[in-house]
Structures are given as structure tokens and as C-alpha cells.
XYZ file of C-alpha atoms in Angstrom:
415
model
C 0.233 0.146 0.170
C 0.927 3.747 -0.700
C 2.479 3.594 -3.998
C -0.255 5.226 -5.426
C -0.667 8.409 -2.726
C -0.979 11.610 -4.427
C 0.768 14.013 -1.206
C 0.798 12.115 1.959
C 3.924 10.087 0.173
C 5.562 7.801 3.139
C 9.240 7.771 3.636
C 8.635 4.207 4.648
C 5.282 1.740 4.347
C 1.911 2.741 5.280
C -1.520 2.003 6.506
C -2.858 4.619 3.633
C -4.741 3.756 0.163
C -5.266 6.489 -2.222
C -8.829 6.176 -1.215
C -7.766 7.237 2.263
C -5.939 10.151 1.274
C -9.277 11.102 -0.825
C -11.321 10.784 2.189
C -8.755 12.344 4.502
C -8.691 15.631 1.969
C -12.502 15.960 1.811
C -12.216 15.801 6.258
C -9.534 18.801 5.738
C -11.417 20.923 3.341
C -14.808 20.612 5.810
C -12.657 21.637 9.080
C -11.420 24.918 7.232
C -14.879 25.677 6.395
C -16.698 24.829 9.770
C -13.307 27.009 11.238
C -13.820 30.132 8.782
C -17.579 29.639 9.831
C -16.693 29.613 13.610
C -14.740 32.371 12.835
C -17.573 34.790 11.921
C -19.968 33.720 14.036
C -19.974 36.244 16.419
C -19.907 38.843 13.506
C -22.027 37.535 11.455
C -24.866 37.494 14.073
C -23.959 41.079 14.986
C -24.521 42.434 11.776
C -27.643 40.687 10.384
C -29.185 40.689 14.037
C -28.775 44.722 13.489
C -30.264 44.909 9.984
C -33.019 43.079 11.009
C -33.379 45.632 13.661
C -32.762 48.860 12.034
C -35.393 47.354 8.841
C -37.996 47.431 11.688
C -37.118 50.824 13.391
C -37.562 52.459 10.347
C -40.722 50.699 8.714
C -42.279 51.507 12.503
C -41.112 55.428 12.093
C -42.803 55.669 8.333
C -46.080 53.809 10.272
C -45.986 56.269 13.055
C -45.452 59.307 10.364
C -48.201 58.019 8.513
C -50.473 57.884 11.423
C -49.666 61.337 12.397
C -50.123 62.668 9.089
C -53.671 60.685 8.700
C -54.725 61.821 12.153
C -54.186 66.074 11.013
C -56.201 65.514 8.087
C -59.171 63.947 10.489
C -58.709 66.812 13.224
C -58.434 69.334 10.934
C -59.592 68.748 7.821
C -62.731 65.911 8.255
C -64.629 66.849 4.751
C -61.124 65.834 3.153
C -60.638 63.081 5.205
C -61.267 59.667 4.064
C -60.485 60.814 0.413
C -56.836 62.030 2.020
C -56.324 59.199 3.527
C -55.980 56.893 0.588
C -53.599 59.734 -0.782
C -51.230 59.428 2.177
C -51.097 55.921 2.219
C -49.881 55.906 -1.178
C -46.922 58.508 -0.354
C -45.840 56.316 2.557
C -45.978 53.268 1.060
C -43.590 54.618 -1.701
C -41.257 56.042 1.155
C -41.568 51.749 2.439
C -40.410 50.817 -0.872
C -37.844 53.360 -1.828
C -36.065 52.802 2.476
C -35.735 48.566 1.010
C -34.515 49.921 -3.030
C -36.935 50.507 -5.024
C -36.288 52.746 -7.554
C -38.690 55.109 -7.605
C -38.260 59.086 -7.516
C -38.938 60.878 -4.463
C -39.272 63.657 -6.144
C -41.894 61.991 -8.613
C -43.633 60.604 -5.121
C -44.303 63.560 -3.601
C -45.467 65.442 -6.922
C -47.775 62.909 -7.223
C -48.775 63.288 -3.422
C -49.442 67.200 -3.889
C -51.102 66.429 -7.333
C -53.761 64.466 -5.853
C -54.417 66.198 -2.870
C -54.764 69.514 -4.671
C -58.447 68.768 -6.729
C -59.436 67.855 -3.055
C -58.377 70.402 -1.334
C -59.803 72.987 -4.211
C -63.538 71.380 -3.967
C -63.376 70.827 -0.346
C -61.797 74.174 0.877
C -61.810 76.449 -1.654
C -65.037 75.565 -3.302
C -67.385 73.791 -1.301
C -70.778 73.283 -1.944
C -70.680 71.974 -5.551
C -70.168 68.516 -6.764
C -66.955 66.705 -7.187
C -64.597 68.230 -10.050
C -65.071 66.135 -13.273
C -62.172 63.982 -14.289
C -61.320 66.920 -17.103
C -61.334 69.439 -13.972
C -59.018 67.274 -12.055
C -56.581 66.951 -14.845
C -56.260 70.793 -15.257
C -56.331 70.902 -11.309
C -53.408 68.824 -11.348
C -51.727 70.732 -13.870
C -52.286 73.831 -12.392
C -50.617 72.810 -9.037
C -47.707 72.926 -10.658
C -47.494 75.862 -13.226
C -49.104 78.069 -10.260
C -46.955 76.594 -7.630
C -50.559 76.623 -5.320
C -48.470 74.715 -2.358
C -46.108 77.373 -2.042
C -42.541 76.442 -1.827
C -43.563 73.328 0.673
C -43.666 70.843 -1.813
C -39.942 71.685 -2.598
C -38.841 71.577 0.977
C -40.521 68.352 1.494
C -38.808 67.044 -1.634
C -35.016 67.744 -0.253
C -35.829 66.661 3.261
C -37.568 63.165 2.099
C -35.015 62.519 -0.879
C -31.789 63.476 1.909
C -32.935 61.517 5.010
C -34.319 58.350 2.971
C -30.904 57.967 0.946
C -29.113 58.148 3.812
C -31.581 55.479 5.494
C -31.172 53.221 2.366
C -27.354 53.320 2.406
C -26.986 52.474 5.589
C -29.504 49.590 5.312
C -27.635 48.459 1.929
C -24.464 48.536 3.787
C -25.643 46.483 6.578
C -26.769 44.166 4.301
C -23.453 43.764 1.882
C -22.005 43.154 4.756
C -23.783 39.914 5.607
C -23.276 39.334 1.735
C -19.383 39.757 2.134
C -19.373 37.509 5.148
C -21.197 34.469 3.581
C -19.335 34.666 0.952
C -16.279 33.889 2.682
C -17.558 31.466 4.749
C -18.154 29.543 1.787
C -14.931 29.794 -0.477
C -13.647 27.249 -2.066
C -10.360 26.479 -1.681
C -7.973 25.657 -4.428
C -6.508 22.523 -5.363
C -3.554 23.217 -3.960
C -4.662 24.323 -0.677
C -6.250 21.188 -0.238
C -3.145 19.073 -0.965
C -1.503 21.654 1.725
C -4.899 21.445 3.748
C -4.620 17.664 3.864
C -0.710 17.567 4.253
C -1.129 19.392 7.545
C -3.840 18.023 9.177
C -3.569 14.029 8.532
C -0.715 12.779 6.563
C 0.914 12.300 9.811
C -2.194 9.365 10.278
C -0.697 7.693 7.200
C 3.093 7.765 9.173
C 1.657 5.943 12.193
C 1.556 9.366 13.933
C -1.927 9.963 15.141
C -1.120 12.412 18.026
C 1.213 14.817 16.263
C -0.230 17.907 15.967
C 0.873 20.431 13.120
C 3.306 23.358 14.305
C 2.167 26.832 14.799
C 3.963 28.742 12.502
C 3.768 25.852 9.484
C 0.181 26.314 9.894
C 0.159 29.966 9.587
C 2.055 29.485 6.189
C -0.368 27.158 5.088
C -3.444 29.415 5.739
C -1.882 32.485 4.895
C -1.367 30.537 1.399
C -4.753 29.405 1.640
C -7.054 32.598 2.512
C -4.338 34.821 0.624
C -7.554 36.453 -1.722
C -9.595 36.598 1.458
C -6.757 38.685 3.520
C -6.904 40.668 0.367
C -10.182 42.241 1.578
C -9.283 43.532 4.980
C -8.105 46.887 3.845
C -11.694 47.478 1.935
C -13.441 46.020 5.175
C -11.509 48.467 7.333
C -12.668 51.159 4.906
C -16.573 50.017 5.245
C -16.660 50.181 8.503
C -15.327 53.713 8.649
C -17.554 54.840 6.008
C -20.464 53.575 7.610
C -19.551 54.895 10.935
C -18.956 58.388 8.719
C -22.824 57.785 7.212
C -24.201 57.273 11.209
C -22.410 60.065 12.459
C -24.622 62.585 9.561
C -27.708 60.539 10.113
C -28.684 63.896 11.876
C -31.411 66.727 10.913
C -32.602 66.640 7.671
C -30.294 63.423 7.075
C -32.174 61.774 10.083
C -35.589 60.037 8.582
C -36.943 59.704 12.335
C -36.770 63.691 12.520
C -37.820 64.565 8.808
C -40.752 61.618 8.383
C -42.017 62.407 11.770
C -42.971 66.138 11.133
C -43.921 65.386 7.754
C -47.870 66.098 9.070
C -47.086 69.983 9.677
C -45.118 70.495 6.605
C -48.231 68.982 4.871
C -50.779 71.384 7.072
C -48.648 74.265 6.760
C -48.561 73.448 2.605
C -52.466 73.511 2.625
C -52.958 76.161 4.864
C -50.825 78.230 2.645
C -53.285 77.620 -0.404
C -56.097 78.484 2.103
C -54.487 81.883 2.443
C -54.066 82.486 -1.084
C -57.800 81.212 -1.618
C -59.393 84.221 -3.664
C -56.274 84.883 -5.828
C -56.324 81.255 -6.501
C -60.025 80.914 -7.563
C -60.289 83.575 -10.064
C -57.164 82.339 -11.736
C -58.497 78.577 -11.547
C -62.025 79.683 -12.895
C -60.110 81.181 -16.061
C -57.682 78.420 -16.531
C -60.243 75.583 -15.788
C -63.403 77.440 -16.930
C -64.663 76.746 -13.967
C -68.462 78.154 -14.226
C -68.819 80.359 -11.111
C -66.195 82.300 -9.204
C -66.454 82.209 -5.303
C -66.405 85.367 -3.517
C -62.921 85.867 -1.753
C -64.277 84.677 2.061
C -61.531 84.640 5.350
C -60.842 81.532 6.434
C -59.830 80.688 10.331
C -57.041 78.768 10.579
C -57.068 76.373 13.549
C -53.549 76.678 15.442
C -53.833 74.081 17.806
C -52.006 70.821 16.620
C -53.933 67.669 16.724
C -51.712 66.415 19.645
C -50.026 67.474 22.575
C -46.474 69.270 21.342
C -44.978 68.205 23.881
C -45.766 64.357 23.614
C -45.185 64.344 20.105
C -41.925 65.686 21.285
C -41.154 63.307 23.752
C -42.105 60.175 21.560
C -40.032 61.760 18.920
C -36.817 62.088 20.918
C -36.618 58.890 22.345
C -37.240 57.388 19.346
C -34.439 59.073 17.991
C -31.948 58.450 21.072
C -32.742 55.188 21.266
C -32.078 54.467 16.801
C -28.998 56.951 17.349
C -27.552 54.780 20.695
C -28.249 51.634 18.992
C -26.239 53.081 15.591
C -23.568 54.337 18.060
C -23.744 50.729 20.096
C -23.010 49.077 16.349
C -20.024 51.012 14.966
C -18.539 50.214 18.589
C -19.132 46.792 17.985
C -17.981 46.192 14.554
C -14.596 48.572 14.873
C -13.963 45.451 17.316
C -14.186 43.214 14.336
C -12.325 45.671 11.867
C -8.768 42.915 11.930
C -11.463 40.401 11.209
C -9.958 39.176 8.086
C -6.279 39.920 8.349
C -6.322 37.944 11.800
C -8.235 34.739 9.911
C -4.846 33.126 9.699
C -4.006 33.320 13.446
C -7.774 32.279 14.402
C -7.962 28.740 12.351
C -4.526 27.931 13.457
C -5.429 28.624 17.009
C -8.722 26.372 17.040
C -7.121 23.590 15.194
C -5.015 22.197 17.664
C -1.821 23.734 16.392
C 1.054 23.477 18.356
C 1.858 26.835 19.655
C 5.672 26.744 20.796
C 6.666 24.936 17.224
C 8.532 22.149 19.693
C 8.113 18.779 19.078
C 5.322 19.196 16.745
C 4.126 17.573 12.736
C 5.992 20.052 9.877
C 4.216 18.207 7.314
C 6.696 15.688 6.393
C 7.426 14.487 10.128
C 7.559 15.732 13.677
C 10.414 17.774 14.457
C 12.259 18.859 17.953
C 12.172 22.513 16.878
C 10.160 24.152 13.335
C 12.320 27.130 12.299
C 9.136 29.091 10.498
C 9.644 30.566 7.428
C 8.243 34.168 7.689
C 5.371 35.106 5.617
C 3.032 37.993 5.035
C -1.046 38.254 4.820
C -1.982 38.845 1.427
C -1.701 37.939 -2.158
C 0.942 39.713 -3.401
C 3.522 38.143 -0.412
C 2.775 34.953 -1.383
C 4.786 34.112 -4.083
C 7.226 32.345 -1.485
C 5.322 30.419 0.060
C 6.468 27.021 -0.709
C 3.157 25.137 0.868
C 0.567 26.833 -1.216
C 1.028 27.921 -4.604
C -1.200 31.282 -5.477
C -3.203 31.142 -8.931
C -4.548 34.893 -8.673
C -7.703 36.298 -6.680
C -10.976 34.095 -6.569
C -13.534 35.652 -8.879
C -15.854 35.788 -5.386
C -13.517 37.658 -3.890
C -12.771 39.997 -6.440
C -16.659 40.910 -7.120
C -17.143 41.115 -3.353
C -13.933 43.339 -3.068
C -15.415 45.620 -6.048
C -18.779 46.037 -4.027
C -16.922 47.344 -1.050
C -15.108 49.735 -2.472
C -18.612 51.244 -4.305
C -20.622 51.266 -1.278
C -17.102 52.783 0.644
C -17.611 55.824 -2.567
C -20.787 56.373 -2.043
């Protein structure tokens, strides 16, 4: 036996056959995959858990914002209420879809909201008592809304605030989901043939020499891992940059870049926009009659503008601040924890050697061919560029999946 062995070539007789060698090779690859997955368990849980928590928190904010806006209509504009709720619902559905990555435009969703709202405002507040406007009249009012800027500058203010805050939220969620993708990709890497042979030699060839209890020297293990993981370790700099970018993004999520602040105050912007129409109703009524051929022009009549909010301002401020601080502190906590994993990729070779029973002091250990009294390590550095001198594992360029992940990290780091 032993004459057909490919890797565990013995100096004398051996109990190993080619079939056993192949089984050991498969086991060595499985060991490597399990060690990689156990290395990332804590980090993976951290990112997956936070992605889910933040997505849910953002959905709760959207729901609150929709309820505040609905309450404002029910309280101050009861006649419009039921129909306005439909447009409010559509707006906030679009907001949710945008956060989740839909390619809908924020400006379009806000324009559509005010286009739909104006015929309602016109028929209920400026021209009450008349039948609902016809389809033709509705289209004319929708067009007039933009041409005459009937809501003043409020739609534009809303566009600026909503697009800036939602863009930050969306990138934040995309970045967390990319983090999960990066870890999943490196968890399930397929290793090269050379790496597989080196793993077999390190972990199981000693068995073919009858040395069941021999453990690999830590420095020898380090050389093998640096060769096997050279491509993965190339992710290191981009991973550190990714954590830095995420930190920069979270620091910038305040004021008009903070979706909680913006969305929970949208109801008051919408209300101010309607009040603006009411204040200009005389001039507006005349112009609309001329533009849309409306039969009867109404006399200008003054309207009273209730100043009390539908909800106690203090109560609103409290829920808002508590919500904001919870999410803000949660974001800070995530960044602090992520920073403790910033060297995750560069420390993988060391982690795997420590957790695969390598002999740390390099004495009386297996060097791939025999048990040595003392192993004198060849020093290699991490990364693909440092590997041409690695005698244990030949490098064959970066894995395509690793290159793709690096490109995605580069992209998100520039956003």
C-alpha cells in the first residue's frame, strides 16, 4: 500500500490507501469551512441582527409618520379626511419601498401626492358645496398645481428633506446587507486544489505515518493558512474602510439627514402647505376659474386657521426624542462593536491555527513530513502579493467571488 498516494507520500511503509487519502482531503476541506464559519459567527450575528432591527425600526417610523399625517387630516380637514387618507397611504407606501431599495424617485412620489391632494383641497376648502370635479376638471387642477405653485415652496422643501433623509437611511441598510453578503461569501469559499493538498498534508498526512497524536506546528499552520487565505485577506483594507464609511454615514444621520426627524414632522409641512392654499384662495380661485373654465367664481371669504395641533406638542416631542435617541444610540453601539471586528480578515489565519490544535510553541510538532523537535518558521506576510515565496501553497490569482466582493465594498465606500 501507499504506492498510489498523491500527497501523503511515506518514507517507509504506510497504512494509507489512495481512497483514504481522498477521504482525508475531503475532511480537511470540511474542517477548513467549519473553522471559517465559526470564526465569523459573532460578527455575522451582529450584522444580521442589526440589519433586521434597523429595518423594523425604520418601518415603525414610517408607520408613525403615516398615522400622524392621517390624524392631522381627520382632525382639521374632516370633509377631505377619508379621501386624503388614500393619498397619504400611497405616499408612505412609496417611502417604505424606497427605503428597501425600489428605484422610485422621491420627487415623483411627492409631486404625485400634491397633484392628487390639490383637486381635493380645491373642491373641499376653496369651492365647497359644488359637486366633485369631473375627470377633466381634476386633470386641469393637477396641472395647475405645478404651474401656479399653489402650495408655495412646501413641496420643494419636502422633496429636499425626504430625499436627503431617505437616501441616508437606504444606504445605511444597503451597507448592512452588503456586510452580510461579504461574510456569507467568505464563509463558503471554495479552496484551490493546492490549498486542499496543503490542508491534507498539514492535518492528516501524519496519520499515514502512524503518528495519530502529532499536531501541526503553529508557524507551519500559519504559512499554510496565509497561502490558502491570501485572497480573502485582500478584503482586509476594504473591510476596514467599510466600517469607517458606515461610521461616517451614521454620524451624518441627523437634521434633514435623519429620517425619524423628517418623517415624523411631515404632517406639519403638509398642513402648512394646505394653510398656504387657504390664505391665497381669493387670487387662486380667480386664476383657476380662468384656467379651468370653472362656471362660478366664489367670493373670497376669510377662513379661520386653527392653530392647535391635533396632538399635544409635548407628547409628540417626547415620543420623537425617545425614538431618535434609541436609534441614534443603537447606531453608535453597532459601530463600536463593528470596530472590534475591523481586523477580522487579517486575523483569520491566526484564528484558524489557534482553533485547530496547532502546537503554539513549535516544539515536537508536525511540519508536513515528520515530527520535529523544533520548527524554524519561514516568515510570510498576509495577502496575495506576499505569497509567491510560499512553499506550501501556490497562489493562482484572486478568487472571482472575492474580487466581486471587493468591488462591491469599494462601491459602497464611495457612496
